[in-house]
PDB file of C-alpha atoms in Angstrom:
ATOM      1  CA  ARG A1209     -50.373  55.437  49.403  1.00 40.00           C
ATOM      2  CA  GLY A1210     -51.156  56.902  52.731  1.00 39.00           C
ATOM      3  CA  MET A1211     -52.154  55.734  55.928  1.00 34.00           C
ATOM      4  CA  ALA A1212     -54.955  58.205  56.527  1.00 37.00           C
ATOM      5  CA  SER A1213     -57.302  56.376  54.038  1.00 35.00           C
ATOM      6  CA  GLN A1214     -60.786  55.625  55.732  1.00 36.00           C
ATOM      7  CA  LYS A1215     -62.275  53.926  52.936  1.00 37.00           C
ATOM      8  CA  VAL A1216     -62.752  50.425  54.049  1.00 37.00           C
ATOM      9  CA  HIS A1217     -62.838  47.352  51.456  1.00 37.00           C
ATOM     10  CA  ALA A1218     -65.806  45.108  51.404  1.00 38.00           C
ATOM     11  CA  PRO A1219     -64.878  41.667  52.931  1.00 37.00           C
ATOM     12  CA  VAL A1220     -64.493  38.696  50.943  1.00 40.00           C
ATOM     13  CA  GLY A1221     -64.508  35.325  52.766  1.00 40.00           C
ATOM     14  CA  LEU A1222     -61.134  33.541  52.444  1.00 37.00           C
ATOM     15  CA  ALA A1223     -62.771  30.254  51.001  1.00 40.00           C
ATOM     16  CA  ASP A1224     -64.302  32.156  48.330  1.00 45.00           C
ATOM     17  CA  ARG A1225     -61.118  34.012  47.572  1.00 42.00           C
ATOM     18  CA  ARG A1226     -59.088  30.500  47.133  1.00 42.00           C
ATOM     19  CA  LYS A1227     -61.600  29.317  44.730  1.00 44.00           C
ATOM     20  CA  SER A1228     -61.802  32.157  42.511  1.00 46.00           C
ATOM     21  CA  ILE A1229     -57.932  32.999  42.270  1.00 47.00           C
ATOM     22  CA  PRO A1230     -56.506  32.630  38.749  1.00 50.00           C
ATOM     23  CA  ARG A1231     -53.504  30.666  38.325  1.00 53.00           C
ATOM     24  CA  ILE A1232     -51.192  33.223  36.666  1.00 59.00           C
ATOM     25  CA  ILE A1233     -48.079  31.662  34.961  1.00 60.00           C
ATOM     26  CA  PRO A1234     -45.222  33.859  34.307  1.00 67.00           C
ATOM     27  CA  ARG A1235     -44.403  34.839  30.789  1.00 68.00           C
ATOM     28  CA  GLN A1236     -41.218  33.795  29.188  1.00 72.00           C
ATOM     29  CA  VAL A1237     -39.741  37.167  27.776  1.00 74.00           C
ATOM     30  CA  ASP A1238     -36.638  39.136  28.120  1.00 80.00           C
ATOM     31  CA  ILE A1239     -37.031  41.401  31.002  1.00 83.00           C
ATOM     32  CA  ALA A1240     -34.740  44.038  29.355  1.00 84.00           C
ATOM     33  CA  ASP A1241     -37.220  44.199  26.315  1.00 85.00           C
ATOM     34  CA  ILE A1242     -39.884  46.011  28.453  1.00 87.00           C
ATOM     35  CA  TYR A1243     -38.090  47.352  31.845  1.00 89.00           C
ATOM     36  CA  ASP A1244     -34.799  49.312  32.797  1.00 91.00           C
ATOM     37  CA  VAL A1245     -33.502  47.770  35.817  1.00 89.00           C
ATOM     38  CA  ASP A1246     -31.073  49.450  37.702  1.00 85.00           C
ATOM     39  CA  LEU A1247     -29.161  46.648  39.417  1.00 85.00           C
ATOM     40  CA  ALA A1248     -27.148  48.938  41.395  1.00 87.00           C
ATOM     41  CA  SER A1249     -30.224  50.023  43.499  1.00 84.00           C
ATOM     42  CA  CYS A1250     -31.086  46.821  45.565  1.00 90.00           C
ATOM     43  CA  ILE A1251     -34.064  48.323  47.609  1.00 89.00           C
ATOM     44  CA  GLY A1252     -34.616  45.403  49.477  1.00 87.00           C
ATOM     45  CA  ALA A1253     -33.676  41.415  49.921  1.00 88.00           C
ATOM     46  CA  GLY A1254     -35.098  38.345  51.498  1.00 84.00           C
ATOM     47  CA  ALA A1255     -34.280  34.675  51.653  1.00 82.00           C
ATOM     48  CA  TYR A1256     -34.966  33.780  48.011  1.00 83.00           C
ATOM     49  CA  GLY A1257     -33.903  36.961  46.028  1.00 89.00           C
ATOM     50  CA  LYS A1258     -33.495  40.949  45.824  1.00 93.00           C
ATOM     51  CA  VAL A1259     -35.499  43.691  44.998  1.00 93.00           C
ATOM     52  CA  TYR A1260     -34.580  46.409  42.585  1.00 94.00           C
ATOM     53  CA  ARG A1261     -35.818  49.557  41.245  1.00 93.00           C
ATOM     54  CA  GLY A1262     -36.899  49.553  37.520  1.00 92.00           C
ATOM     55  CA  LYS A1263     -38.619  51.604  34.954  1.00 92.00           C
ATOM     56  CA  HIS A1264     -41.349  50.805  32.065  1.00 91.00           C
ATOM     57  CA  LYS A1265     -39.403  51.789  29.098  1.00 91.00           C
ATOM     58  CA  GLU A1266     -42.802  52.556  27.054  1.00 90.00           C
ATOM     59  CA  GLU A1267     -44.598  54.000  30.152  1.00 91.00           C
ATOM     60  CA  GLY A1268     -42.061  55.473  32.154  1.00 91.00           C
ATOM     61  CA  THR A1269     -43.632  53.803  35.308  1.00 90.00           C
ATOM     62  CA  GLN A1270     -41.396  53.463  38.499  1.00 91.00           C
ATOM     63  CA  VAL A1271     -41.575  49.891  39.565  1.00 93.00           C
ATOM     64  CA  ALA A1272     -40.183  47.250  41.916  1.00 92.00           C
ATOM     65  CA  LEU A1273     -38.647  44.077  40.365  1.00 92.00           C
ATOM     66  CA  LYS A1274     -38.268  41.098  42.577  1.00 92.00           C
ATOM     67  CA  VAL A1275     -35.497  38.871  41.275  1.00 92.00           C
ATOM     68  CA  VAL A1276     -35.857  35.110  42.500  1.00 92.00           C
ATOM     69  CA  PRO A1277     -33.146  32.711  41.505  1.00 92.00           C
ATOM     70  CA  LYS A1278     -34.457  29.334  40.651  1.00 88.00           C
ATOM     71  CA  THR A1279     -31.136  27.818  41.979  1.00 88.00           C
ATOM     72  CA  LYS A1280     -32.234  28.782  45.349  1.00 80.00           C
ATOM     73  CA  MET A1281     -35.843  26.863  45.524  1.00 88.00           C
ATOM     74  CA  ASN A1282     -36.826  23.338  45.474  1.00 91.00           C
ATOM     75  CA  ALA A1283     -39.901  22.262  43.974  1.00 90.00           C
ATOM     76  CA  ARG A1284     -42.181  22.843  46.958  1.00 92.00           C
ATOM     77  CA  GLU A1285     -40.638  26.599  47.201  1.00 90.00           C
ATOM     78  CA  MET A1286     -41.222  26.973  43.569  1.00 88.00           C
ATOM     79  CA  SER A1287     -44.842  26.171  43.932  1.00 88.00           C
ATOM     80  CA  ALA A1288     -44.807  28.524  46.592  1.00 88.00           C
ATOM     81  CA  LEU A1289     -43.775  31.433  44.706  1.00 88.00           C
ATOM     82  CA  LEU A1290     -46.163  30.738  41.778  1.00 88.00           C
ATOM     83  CA  LYS A1291     -49.032  30.728  44.207  1.00 87.00           C
ATOM     84  CA  GLU A1292     -47.593  34.236  45.818  1.00 85.00           C
ATOM     85  CA  ILE A1293     -47.558  35.706  42.140  1.00 87.00           C
ATOM     86  CA  SER A1294     -51.340  34.447  41.849  1.00 85.00           C
ATOM     87  CA  MET A1295     -52.452  35.978  44.866  1.00 84.00           C
ATOM     88  CA  LEU A1296     -50.284  39.445  44.117  1.00 85.00           C
ATOM     89  CA  ALA A1297     -52.255  39.356  40.707  1.00 85.00           C
ATOM     90  CA  PHE A1298     -55.922  39.125  42.426  1.00 83.00           C
ATOM     91  CA  LEU A1299     -55.242  41.399  45.470  1.00 85.00           C
ATOM     92  CA  GLU A1300     -56.585  45.132  45.069  1.00 86.00           C
ATOM     93  CA  HIS A1301     -56.149  47.362  47.990  1.00 84.00           C
ATOM     94  CA  PRO A1302     -54.903  50.904  48.610  1.00 86.00           C
ATOM     95  CA  HIS A1303     -52.670  49.622  51.390  1.00 83.00           C
ATOM     96  CA  ILE A1304     -51.155  46.430  49.239  1.00 84.00           C
ATOM     97  CA  VAL A1305     -48.518  46.969  46.650  1.00 86.00           C
ATOM     98  CA  HIS A1306     -50.176  46.867  43.123  1.00 89.00           C
ATOM     99  CA  PHE A1307     -49.080  43.689  40.934  1.00 90.00           C
ATOM    100  CA  TYR A1308     -48.015  44.490  37.502  1.00 90.00           C
ATOM    101  CA  ASP A1309     -46.325  41.449  36.062  1.00 88.00           C
ATOM    102  CA  ALA A1310     -44.343  38.275  36.200  1.00 88.00           C
ATOM    103  CA  PHE A1311     -41.901  37.047  33.761  1.00 85.00           C
ATOM    104  CA  GLU A1312     -39.549  33.749  33.952  1.00 84.00           C
ATOM    105  CA  GLY A1313     -36.190  33.946  32.530  1.00 82.00           C
ATOM    106  CA  ALA A1314     -33.864  30.775  32.030  1.00 81.00           C
ATOM    107  CA  ASN A1315     -32.491  31.039  35.688  1.00 87.00           C
ATOM    108  CA  VAL A1316     -35.009  33.716  37.569  1.00 88.00           C
ATOM    109  CA  PHE A1317     -38.117  34.702  37.932  1.00 89.00           C
ATOM    110  CA  PHE A1318     -39.210  38.403  38.053  1.00 89.00           C
ATOM    111  CA  ILE A1319     -42.234  39.703  39.917  1.00 91.00           C
ATOM    112  CA  VAL A1320     -43.226  43.197  38.840  1.00 92.00           C
ATOM    113  CA  THR A1321     -44.924  45.499  41.440  1.00 91.00           C
ATOM    114  CA  GLU A1322     -45.440  48.943  42.549  1.00 91.00           C
ATOM    115  CA  GLU A1323     -42.601  50.422  44.069  1.00 88.00           C
ATOM    116  CA  ALA A1324     -43.833  51.313  47.815  1.00 83.00           C
ATOM    117  CA  LYS A1325     -41.478  54.331  48.707  1.00 80.00           C
ATOM    118  CA  GLY A1326     -42.669  54.505  52.118  1.00 75.00           C
ATOM    119  CA  GLY A1327     -39.810  51.654  53.021  1.00 73.00           C
ATOM    120  CA  GLU A1328     -40.118  49.152  55.851  1.00 77.00           C
ATOM    121  CA  LEU A1329     -42.809  50.048  58.740  1.00 78.00           C
ATOM    122  CA  PHE A1330     -40.475  48.864  61.498  1.00 82.00           C
ATOM    123  CA  GLU A1331     -37.704  51.123  60.065  1.00 82.00           C
ATOM    124  CA  GLN A1332     -40.244  54.171  59.786  1.00 81.00           C
ATOM    125  CA  ILE A1333     -40.984  53.574  63.543  1.00 81.00           C
ATOM    126  CA  CYS A1334     -37.583  53.154  64.764  1.00 85.00           C
ATOM    127  CA  GLU A1335     -36.462  56.292  62.536  1.00 85.00           C
ATOM    128  CA  ARG A1336     -38.952  58.426  64.330  1.00 83.00           C
ATOM    129  CA  LYS A1337     -38.051  60.231  67.526  1.00 81.00           C
ATOM    130  CA  VAL A1338     -41.759  60.378  68.394  1.00 85.00           C
ATOM    131  CA  PHE A1339     -44.620  58.167  67.287  1.00 84.00           C
ATOM    132  CA  THR A1340     -48.044  59.824  68.551  1.00 88.00           C
ATOM    133  CA  GLU A1341     -51.303  58.376  69.256  1.00 92.00           C
ATOM    134  CA  LEU A1342     -52.619  60.032  66.018  1.00 93.00           C
ATOM    135  CA  ASP A1343     -49.600  58.033  64.052  1.00 89.00           C
ATOM    136  CA  ALA A1344     -50.790  54.743  66.119  1.00 89.00           C
ATOM    137  CA  ARG A1345     -54.198  55.425  65.342  1.00 92.00           C
ATOM    138  CA  ARG A1346     -53.653  55.886  61.534  1.00 90.00           C
ATOM    139  CA  LEU A1347     -51.541  52.725  61.276  1.00 88.00           C
ATOM    140  CA  MET A1348     -53.793  50.524  63.306  1.00 90.00           C
ATOM    141  CA  ARG A1349     -56.746  52.063  60.783  1.00 92.00           C
ATOM    142  CA  CYS A1350     -54.808  50.659  58.070  1.00 89.00           C
ATOM    143  CA  LEU A1351     -54.140  47.122  59.238  1.00 88.00           C
ATOM    144  CA  ILE A1352     -57.464  46.497  60.324  1.00 88.00           C
ATOM    145  CA  ASN A1353     -58.463  47.938  56.804  1.00 88.00           C
ATOM    146  CA  ILE A1354     -56.562  45.037  55.350  1.00 86.00           C
ATOM    147  CA  LEU A1355     -57.907  42.305  57.862  1.00 85.00           C
ATOM    148  CA  VAL A1356     -61.684  43.378  56.829  1.00 86.00           C
ATOM    149  CA  TYR A1357     -60.368  43.144  53.289  1.00 84.00           C
ATOM    150  CA  PHE A1358     -59.322  39.534  53.669  1.00 80.00           C
ATOM    151  CA  GLY A1359     -62.582  38.758  55.935  1.00 80.00           C
ATOM    152  CA  LEU A1360     -60.751  38.297  59.012  1.00 68.00           C
ATOM    153  CA  PRO A1361     -62.044  38.974  62.006  1.00 66.00           C
ATOM    154  CA  CYS A1362     -60.461  42.051  63.797  1.00 62.00           C
ATOM    155  CA  PHE A1363     -62.679  42.326  67.130  1.00 58.00           C
ATOM    156  CA  PRO A1364     -64.451  40.101  69.486  1.00 57.00           C
ATOM    157  CA  THR A1365     -68.195  40.246  68.945  1.00 56.00           C
ATOM    158  CA  GLY A1366     -69.557  43.764  70.175  1.00 55.00           C
ATOM    159  CA  GLY A1367     -67.449  45.627  67.824  1.00 55.00           C
ATOM    160  CA  PRO A1368     -64.061  47.598  68.221  1.00 56.00           C
ATOM    161  CA  PRO A1369     -63.057  48.365  71.904  1.00 54.00           C
ATOM    162  CA  ARG A1370     -64.018  51.699  73.218  1.00 57.00           C
ATOM    163  CA  HIS A1371     -61.976  54.003  75.569  1.00 54.00           C
ATOM    164  CA  GLN A1372     -63.406  54.747  78.915  1.00 56.00           C
ATOM    165  CA  ALA A1373     -62.477  58.059  80.433  1.00 52.00           C
TER     166      ALA A1373
END
């Protein structure tokens, strides 16, 4: 999703969000019945698992599949993962990847989201030879938009800072 989006989403207080977040329990199905997963195309990795490209068999939608082995998690971490799944299912913002589904296999969890084709922000900044003021402005607009969406204060009272010439 482009960084130039100007729409600001209405903030909702974090306390209100926490009360209304539904508990999402991953479904127990065979992921291969629904998605083609390309295990040769790892597009990301973290402390608990890897992310692969996939495609919904019926709809043809390109997705990212986060594969999290249960063996790497203790009970607290498993609870945190289930909370992450519930949060992802609840969020709806143009600058946050869209959650599609979650599945539980015998030894792994699968989290299915929209594939963010832009890559990591840090990598994008490092790869550019020039990061212009316009680029920075667009990036900051997106980040502030997300903070507003979460109901977090972005500026001290008095509004955004103004550049004095």
